[in-house]
Amino acid sequence: MRAMRLFQPGSAEDNRLKLIDLPVPEPGLHQLRLRVHACGVCHTDLHTVEGEIHPPALPITPGHQVVGVIDALGAECSERFKIGDRAGVPWLYSACGSCEFCLRGEENLCPNAQFTGFHVDGGYAETMLAREEYALPLPAEISDVQAAPLLCAGIVGYRSLRLADLNPGEKLGLVGFGASAHLSLQVARHWGCTIFVFTRSVEHRQHALDLGAAWAGGIEDTPPDLLDRAVIFAPAGWMVPLTLGKIRPGGTLAINAIHTTPIPEMPYQLIYGERTLRSVANATYQDGVEFLHLAAEIPVRATVRTYPLTEANQALLDMKHSRINGEAVLMI
Ligand SMILES: [Zn+2]
Ligand SMILES: [Zn+2]
């Protein structure tokens, strides 16, 4: 089977992923094997390829928004899935199930969590393995290409809105407008929120307005209202004080990023007034179940640009340079 693999991290401009032929993997204990149909391209993949975060071993096949059909079951699988079922594989590949975090239902914080396309090979490939307990059933009404962006950008965006304490009808700021923000916007609109979008890309501003944002501008601009809540999607720490300055007392700022540049020193006044600043660290299995249900009900429509598997390097580059509205999806 073919896979696009990372051997040596470095600039995405140097086409870091190499097309390799590998043996089809055999599923082990509690594992499913999927024939991959679609795999979303996430900023985390770019961070991995460019060496900003470090997988424990190389080479690795990235990709953690995987839609596929199960073609083999490993030993001791339950009856949750059967051969021929469609399933989605998110970033969380597995967690220990017994630590204090797992027992609290915060398995995304498990110190022994393993991540798809980081600790184990992911979906930039024709075939991959997943743990049956963490694979997500997909609503039938969502197509393969539409489901892929939901599995990280969508689920983590949904968790970000929750951790930003967003209530129906509130004023929400979205800072950066890529894959995750354009899906979060649709959920927030469904909840009757007014949305203000901050991005330097003129195309992304128009995309936000087309999807129903009330206002779109740059991070240096002042929106027409103070924000109740905001989520930063851009991996740029310098945006934190600028965004806090737009939030009302008692409001919340959540940072949805696995990696960000340092947050500069800032006056206490920006967070005084009982503002909350917090990070979002991927998502739990329950977030995935809830969000996919909601996405089918709203329905959430992902804006996608598709690429063949062999053009994964180009997809990463286009994402790096904000040349894509919504999300890049590899069709396999
Ligand atoms: Zn654990
Ligand atoms: Zn991701």
XYZ file of N, CA, C and O and ligand atoms in Angstrom, residues 42-44 64-65 91 152-153, ligand 2:
33
model
N -4.304 18.863 8.655
C -4.449 19.723 9.836
C -3.155 20.499 10.076
O -2.069 20.040 9.716
N -3.265 21.651 10.750
C -2.081 22.430 11.106
C -1.101 21.619 11.954
O 0.114 21.827 11.889
N -1.634 20.685 12.742
C -0.758 19.841 13.560
C 0.155 18.990 12.669
O 1.309 18.740 13.013
N -4.689 12.641 10.808
C -5.529 12.233 11.944
C -6.971 12.732 11.801
O -7.631 13.008 12.787
N -7.409 12.878 10.545
C -8.829 13.163 10.305
C -9.235 12.188 9.209
O -9.416 12.577 8.061
N -7.536 12.506 16.260
C -6.171 12.677 16.792
C -5.911 11.732 17.962
O -4.863 11.117 18.049
N -11.014 16.621 13.242
C -10.117 17.353 14.153
C -10.552 18.802 14.190
O -10.957 19.317 15.228
N -10.497 19.471 13.041
C -10.883 20.884 12.982
C -12.261 21.099 13.603
O -12.466 22.023 14.395
Zn -5.657 18.218 13.970
